[in-house]
Amino acid sequence: MPKPGTEGPDGAAHLRALAEQHGQPVPSTRTVRTPSGGTHLYFPAPAAARLRNTAGTLAPLVDTRAWGGYVVAPGSILPTGQYESVAPFALRPLPPWLRGLLTPPHPCEQARAATTGRQVYGSAYARAALDGEGGNVRTAREGTRNATLLRAARALGRLIAAGDLTRPVVETALQGAGEAAGLGAAECAATIRSALNWSLAHNTAGRQAA
């Protein structure tokens, strides 16, 4: 969640509103403060569950990382500052209402992919492209980082449109790369979302015309 004090409601406010919609309190669990002043809430992964990664789909400015995703760990030091643990420190179970929101709506899709031999992360070319674009973002110089992230998302969007990668996998990889480069979480999410939407719209239209 992005830092408080920015214009308009921040991620914490949107999370509170989401919890209120479900008649629940905001969950209290292990918390990490990011260099930008945002927060990461940690929960243990539920047994036998592959929860999805999200970027602004649960609520604006609220992102989640689960199966196939990653975050920058507490103690990590970036040019913009350090990820540090803050109270509360106790790790609490993921609330059932949040788990329900993060459970993929069509779990049989992975079973179909397994029976056809299709890999979750796509072809070797797609995986190499994902790693390469992520590396470009992580090593981008100051002043070029957002533009590099935008180009990477547009490039990988073509592979999503072709069915070689899934959007959650791309969003997770680029979000982590962007934050590792020193961009804020909200800036990363907005750039990735906009670039992927643009790429999917243009490439899907091209395939339909063909």
mmCIF file of C-alpha atoms in Angstrom:
data_model
loop_
_atom_site.group_PDB
_atom_site.id
_atom_site.type_symbol
_atom_site.label_atom_id
_atom_site.label_comp_id
_atom_site.label_asym_id
_atom_site.label_seq_id
_atom_site.Cartn_x
_atom_site.Cartn_y
_atom_site.Cartn_z
ATOM 1 C CA MET A 1 0.000 0.000 0.000
ATOM 2 C CA PRO A 2 1.403 3.440 -0.841
ATOM 3 C CA LYS A 3 2.384 6.008 1.711
ATOM 4 C CA PRO A 4 -0.170 8.174 3.479
ATOM 5 C CA GLY A 5 -0.257 11.881 2.826
ATOM 6 C CA THR A 6 -0.507 11.587 -0.952
ATOM 7 C CA GLU A 7 -3.349 13.317 -2.792
ATOM 8 C CA GLY A 8 -6.623 11.402 -2.483
ATOM 9 C CA PRO A 9 -7.261 8.216 -0.500
ATOM 10 C CA ASP A 10 -4.180 6.044 -0.019
ATOM 11 C CA GLY A 11 -3.971 2.257 -0.066
ATOM 12 C CA ALA A 12 -4.597 2.011 3.675
ATOM 13 C CA ALA A 13 -7.857 3.936 3.313
ATOM 14 C CA HIS A 14 -8.972 1.724 0.437
ATOM 15 C CA LEU A 15 -8.130 -1.399 2.447
ATOM 16 C CA ARG A 16 -10.195 -0.102 5.375
ATOM 17 C CA ALA A 17 -13.104 0.523 3.024
ATOM 18 C CA LEU A 18 -12.763 -2.977 1.576
ATOM 19 C CA ALA A 19 -12.770 -4.507 5.059
ATOM 20 C CA GLU A 20 -15.828 -2.468 6.030
ATOM 21 C CA GLN A 21 -17.672 -3.692 2.923
ATOM 22 C CA HIS A 22 -17.198 -7.223 4.234
ATOM 23 C CA GLY A 23 -18.043 -6.309 7.823
ATOM 24 C CA GLN A 24 -14.510 -7.066 8.981
ATOM 25 C CA PRO A 25 -11.678 -5.148 10.658
ATOM 26 C CA VAL A 26 -8.437 -4.428 8.847
ATOM 27 C CA PRO A 27 -6.275 -7.501 9.542
ATOM 28 C CA SER A 28 -3.422 -7.097 11.996
ATOM 29 C CA THR A 29 -0.321 -9.078 11.092
ATOM 30 C CA ARG A 30 3.409 -8.733 10.508
ATOM 31 C CA THR A 31 4.023 -5.371 8.862
ATOM 32 C CA VAL A 32 6.902 -4.016 6.784
ATOM 33 C CA ARG A 33 7.383 -0.354 5.888
ATOM 34 C CA THR A 34 8.715 0.370 2.398
ATOM 35 C CA PRO A 35 11.173 3.153 1.509
ATOM 36 C CA SER A 36 8.312 5.222 0.052
ATOM 37 C CA GLY A 37 6.362 5.011 3.327
ATOM 38 C CA GLY A 38 3.914 2.367 2.158
ATOM 39 C CA THR A 39 3.283 -0.885 4.019
ATOM 40 C CA HIS A 40 3.382 -4.597 3.252
ATOM 41 C CA LEU A 41 1.207 -6.931 5.338
ATOM 42 C CA TYR A 42 2.519 -10.497 5.606
ATOM 43 C CA PHE A 43 0.376 -13.627 6.016
ATOM 44 C CA PRO A 44 1.372 -17.314 5.913
ATOM 45 C CA ALA A 45 0.330 -19.043 2.697
ATOM 46 C CA PRO A 46 -2.737 -21.237 3.298
ATOM 47 C CA ALA A 47 -2.067 -24.948 2.907
ATOM 48 C CA ALA A 48 -2.997 -26.504 -0.447
ATOM 49 C CA ALA A 49 -3.970 -23.141 -1.930
ATOM 50 C CA ARG A 50 -2.537 -21.176 -4.832
ATOM 51 C CA LEU A 51 -3.841 -17.692 -4.288
ATOM 52 C CA ARG A 52 -3.538 -15.211 -7.114
ATOM 53 C CA ASN A 53 -1.446 -12.061 -7.408
ATOM 54 C CA THR A 54 -3.368 -8.838 -7.915
ATOM 55 C CA ALA A 55 -2.590 -5.225 -8.764
ATOM 56 C CA GLY A 56 -5.401 -2.858 -7.852
ATOM 57 C CA THR A 57 -8.180 -5.379 -8.469
ATOM 58 C CA LEU A 58 -9.266 -5.869 -4.845
ATOM 59 C CA ALA A 59 -9.251 -2.114 -4.281
ATOM 60 C CA PRO A 60 -7.391 0.866 -5.754
ATOM 61 C CA LEU A 61 -3.730 1.008 -4.651
ATOM 62 C CA VAL A 62 -4.014 -2.389 -2.923
ATOM 63 C CA ASP A 63 -1.824 -5.109 -4.461
ATOM 64 C CA THR A 64 -1.250 -8.705 -3.342
ATOM 65 C CA ARG A 65 1.523 -11.220 -3.920
ATOM 66 C CA ALA A 66 1.005 -14.957 -3.532
ATOM 67 C CA TRP A 67 1.701 -17.992 -5.744
ATOM 68 C CA GLY A 68 4.435 -17.133 -8.248
ATOM 69 C CA GLY A 69 4.885 -13.644 -6.815
ATOM 70 C CA TYR A 70 7.523 -12.040 -4.641
ATOM 71 C CA VAL A 71 8.210 -8.899 -2.637
ATOM 72 C CA VAL A 72 11.365 -7.155 -1.502
ATOM 73 C CA ALA A 73 12.207 -8.630 1.911
ATOM 74 C CA PRO A 74 12.514 -6.582 5.112
ATOM 75 C CA GLY A 75 16.102 -5.587 5.744
ATOM 76 C CA SER A 76 16.722 -4.929 2.044
ATOM 77 C CA ILE A 77 18.423 -1.600 1.355
ATOM 78 C CA LEU A 78 17.745 0.272 -1.895
ATOM 79 C CA PRO A 79 19.011 3.651 -3.113
ATOM 80 C CA THR A 80 15.724 5.139 -1.904
ATOM 81 C CA GLY A 81 15.837 3.601 1.584
ATOM 82 C CA GLN A 82 15.281 0.413 3.559
ATOM 83 C CA TYR A 83 12.452 -2.094 3.937
ATOM 84 C CA GLU A 84 12.018 -2.453 7.691
ATOM 85 C CA SER A 85 9.747 -4.437 9.994
ATOM 86 C CA VAL A 86 7.445 -2.388 12.218
ATOM 87 C CA ALA A 87 4.836 -3.331 14.811
ATOM 88 C CA PRO A 88 2.897 -5.553 14.812
ATOM 89 C CA PHE A 89 5.507 -8.273 14.335
ATOM 90 C CA ALA A 90 3.365 -11.391 14.893
ATOM 91 C CA LEU A 91 2.409 -13.324 11.761
ATOM 92 C CA ARG A 92 -1.361 -13.930 11.703
ATOM 93 C CA PRO A 93 -3.434 -16.263 9.487
ATOM 94 C CA LEU A 94 -4.983 -14.817 6.347
ATOM 95 C CA PRO A 95 -8.611 -13.883 7.154
ATOM 96 C CA PRO A 96 -11.162 -16.110 5.377
ATOM 97 C CA TRP A 97 -12.822 -13.143 3.658
ATOM 98 C CA LEU A 98 -9.515 -12.082 2.104
ATOM 99 C CA ARG A 99 -8.689 -15.642 1.144
ATOM 100 C CA GLY A 100 -12.015 -15.869 -0.659
ATOM 101 C CA LEU A 101 -11.259 -12.726 -2.659
ATOM 102 C CA LEU A 102 -7.841 -14.062 -3.649
ATOM 103 C CA THR A 103 -8.922 -17.561 -4.628
ATOM 104 C CA PRO A 104 -8.857 -17.874 -8.437
ATOM 105 C CA PRO A 105 -12.403 -17.982 -9.828
ATOM 106 C CA HIS A 106 -11.583 -20.813 -12.217
ATOM 107 C CA PRO A 107 -9.160 -23.226 -10.510
ATOM 108 C CA CYS A 108 -9.791 -25.844 -13.203
ATOM 109 C CA GLU A 109 -7.859 -23.676 -15.658
ATOM 110 C CA GLN A 110 -4.531 -24.832 -14.225
ATOM 111 C CA ALA A 111 -5.655 -28.447 -14.447
ATOM 112 C CA ARG A 112 -6.443 -27.983 -18.142
ATOM 113 C CA ALA A 113 -3.052 -26.383 -18.694
ATOM 114 C CA ALA A 114 -1.365 -29.333 -16.988
ATOM 115 C CA THR A 115 -3.158 -31.913 -19.154
ATOM 116 C CA THR A 116 -2.171 -30.083 -22.350
ATOM 117 C CA GLY A 117 1.430 -29.731 -21.232
ATOM 118 C CA ARG A 118 1.331 -25.946 -21.288
ATOM 119 C CA GLN A 119 3.562 -24.332 -18.656
ATOM 120 C CA VAL A 120 2.208 -21.657 -16.334
ATOM 121 C CA TYR A 121 5.118 -19.382 -17.236
ATOM 122 C CA GLY A 122 4.898 -20.033 -20.979
ATOM 123 C CA SER A 123 7.585 -21.005 -23.452
ATOM 124 C CA ALA A 124 11.333 -20.788 -22.932
ATOM 125 C CA TYR A 125 11.293 -17.664 -25.119
ATOM 126 C CA ALA A 126 8.579 -16.080 -22.961
ATOM 127 C CA ARG A 127 10.438 -16.873 -19.742
ATOM 128 C CA ALA A 128 13.643 -15.412 -21.186
ATOM 129 C CA ALA A 129 11.755 -12.284 -22.240
ATOM 130 C CA LEU A 130 10.242 -11.950 -18.769
ATOM 131 C CA ASP A 131 13.655 -12.287 -17.115
ATOM 132 C CA GLY A 132 15.282 -9.933 -19.615
ATOM 133 C CA GLU A 133 12.717 -7.166 -19.296
ATOM 134 C CA GLY A 134 12.765 -7.489 -15.520
ATOM 135 C CA GLY A 135 16.538 -7.107 -15.565
ATOM 136 C CA ASN A 136 16.278 -4.021 -17.762
ATOM 137 C CA VAL A 137 13.916 -2.415 -15.262
ATOM 138 C CA ARG A 138 15.976 -3.325 -12.190
ATOM 139 C CA THR A 139 19.156 -1.840 -13.674
ATOM 140 C CA ALA A 140 17.600 1.245 -15.289
ATOM 141 C CA ARG A 141 19.308 4.538 -14.481
ATOM 142 C CA GLU A 142 17.572 7.217 -12.465
ATOM 143 C CA GLY A 143 15.467 9.345 -14.765
ATOM 144 C CA THR A 144 14.802 6.452 -17.144
ATOM 145 C CA ARG A 145 13.175 3.968 -14.775
ATOM 146 C CA ASN A 146 9.520 4.712 -15.421
ATOM 147 C CA ALA A 147 10.041 4.812 -19.193
ATOM 148 C CA THR A 148 11.940 1.517 -19.035
ATOM 149 C CA LEU A 149 9.135 -0.040 -17.000
ATOM 150 C CA LEU A 150 6.576 1.239 -19.513
ATOM 151 C CA ARG A 151 8.480 -0.273 -22.455
ATOM 152 C CA ALA A 152 8.933 -3.576 -20.628
ATOM 153 C CA ALA A 153 5.229 -3.856 -19.823
ATOM 154 C CA ARG A 154 4.233 -3.058 -23.404
ATOM 155 C CA ALA A 155 6.667 -5.655 -24.737
ATOM 156 C CA LEU A 156 5.488 -8.359 -22.345
ATOM 157 C CA GLY A 157 1.880 -7.416 -23.043
ATOM 158 C CA ARG A 158 2.360 -8.822 -26.534
ATOM 159 C CA LEU A 159 3.256 -12.183 -25.003
ATOM 160 C CA ILE A 160 0.162 -12.043 -22.789
ATOM 161 C CA ALA A 161 -1.960 -11.345 -25.870
ATOM 162 C CA ALA A 162 -0.340 -14.327 -27.594
ATOM 163 C CA GLY A 163 -1.078 -16.581 -24.619
ATOM 164 C CA ASP A 164 2.592 -17.182 -23.762
ATOM 165 C CA LEU A 165 2.440 -15.442 -20.358
ATOM 166 C CA THR A 166 -0.322 -14.633 -17.886
ATOM 167 C CA ARG A 167 -1.011 -11.100 -16.758
ATOM 168 C CA PRO A 168 -0.558 -11.812 -13.004
ATOM 169 C CA VAL A 169 2.900 -13.299 -13.651
ATOM 170 C CA VAL A 170 3.965 -10.249 -15.669
ATOM 171 C CA GLU A 171 2.493 -7.789 -13.165
ATOM 172 C CA THR A 172 4.249 -9.486 -10.272
ATOM 173 C CA ALA A 173 7.635 -9.635 -11.988
ATOM 174 C CA LEU A 174 7.563 -6.028 -13.175
ATOM 175 C CA GLN A 175 6.217 -4.695 -9.875
ATOM 176 C CA GLY A 176 9.111 -6.304 -8.022
ATOM 177 C CA ALA A 177 11.626 -5.091 -10.594
ATOM 178 C CA GLY A 178 10.277 -1.554 -10.518
ATOM 179 C CA GLU A 179 10.347 -1.331 -6.734
ATOM 180 C CA ALA A 180 13.843 -2.840 -6.675
ATOM 181 C CA ALA A 181 14.935 -0.082 -9.072
ATOM 182 C CA GLY A 182 13.646 2.543 -6.642
ATOM 183 C CA LEU A 183 10.206 3.389 -8.036
ATOM 184 C CA GLY A 184 7.269 3.695 -5.644
ATOM 185 C CA ALA A 185 4.753 0.866 -5.434
ATOM 186 C CA ALA A 186 1.832 3.011 -6.608
ATOM 187 C CA GLU A 187 3.824 4.453 -9.518
ATOM 188 C CA CYS A 188 4.872 0.962 -10.605
ATOM 189 C CA ALA A 189 1.353 -0.429 -10.437
ATOM 190 C CA ALA A 190 -0.119 2.484 -12.394
ATOM 191 C CA THR A 191 2.535 2.334 -15.119
ATOM 192 C CA ILE A 192 2.286 -1.443 -15.482
ATOM 193 C CA ARG A 193 -1.512 -1.403 -15.585
ATOM 194 C CA SER A 194 -1.635 1.368 -18.190
ATOM 195 C CA ALA A 195 1.059 -0.177 -20.401
ATOM 196 C CA LEU A 196 -0.445 -3.663 -20.305
ATOM 197 C CA ASN A 197 -3.918 -2.350 -21.077
ATOM 198 C CA TRP A 198 -2.501 -0.451 -24.062
ATOM 199 C CA SER A 199 -0.504 -3.427 -25.315
ATOM 200 C CA LEU A 200 -3.376 -5.884 -24.950
ATOM 201 C CA ALA A 201 -5.816 -3.560 -26.703
ATOM 202 C CA HIS A 202 -3.503 -2.989 -29.659
ATOM 203 C CA ASN A 203 -2.255 -6.556 -30.035
ATOM 204 C CA THR A 204 -5.655 -8.168 -29.536
ATOM 205 C CA ALA A 205 -7.112 -5.842 -32.161
ATOM 206 C CA GLY A 206 -4.313 -6.790 -34.536
ATOM 207 C CA ARG A 207 -4.955 -10.526 -34.132
ATOM 208 C CA GLN A 208 -8.695 -10.084 -34.645
ATOM 209 C CA ALA A 209 -8.121 -8.067 -37.820
ATOM 210 C CA ALA A 210 -5.824 -10.787 -39.148
#
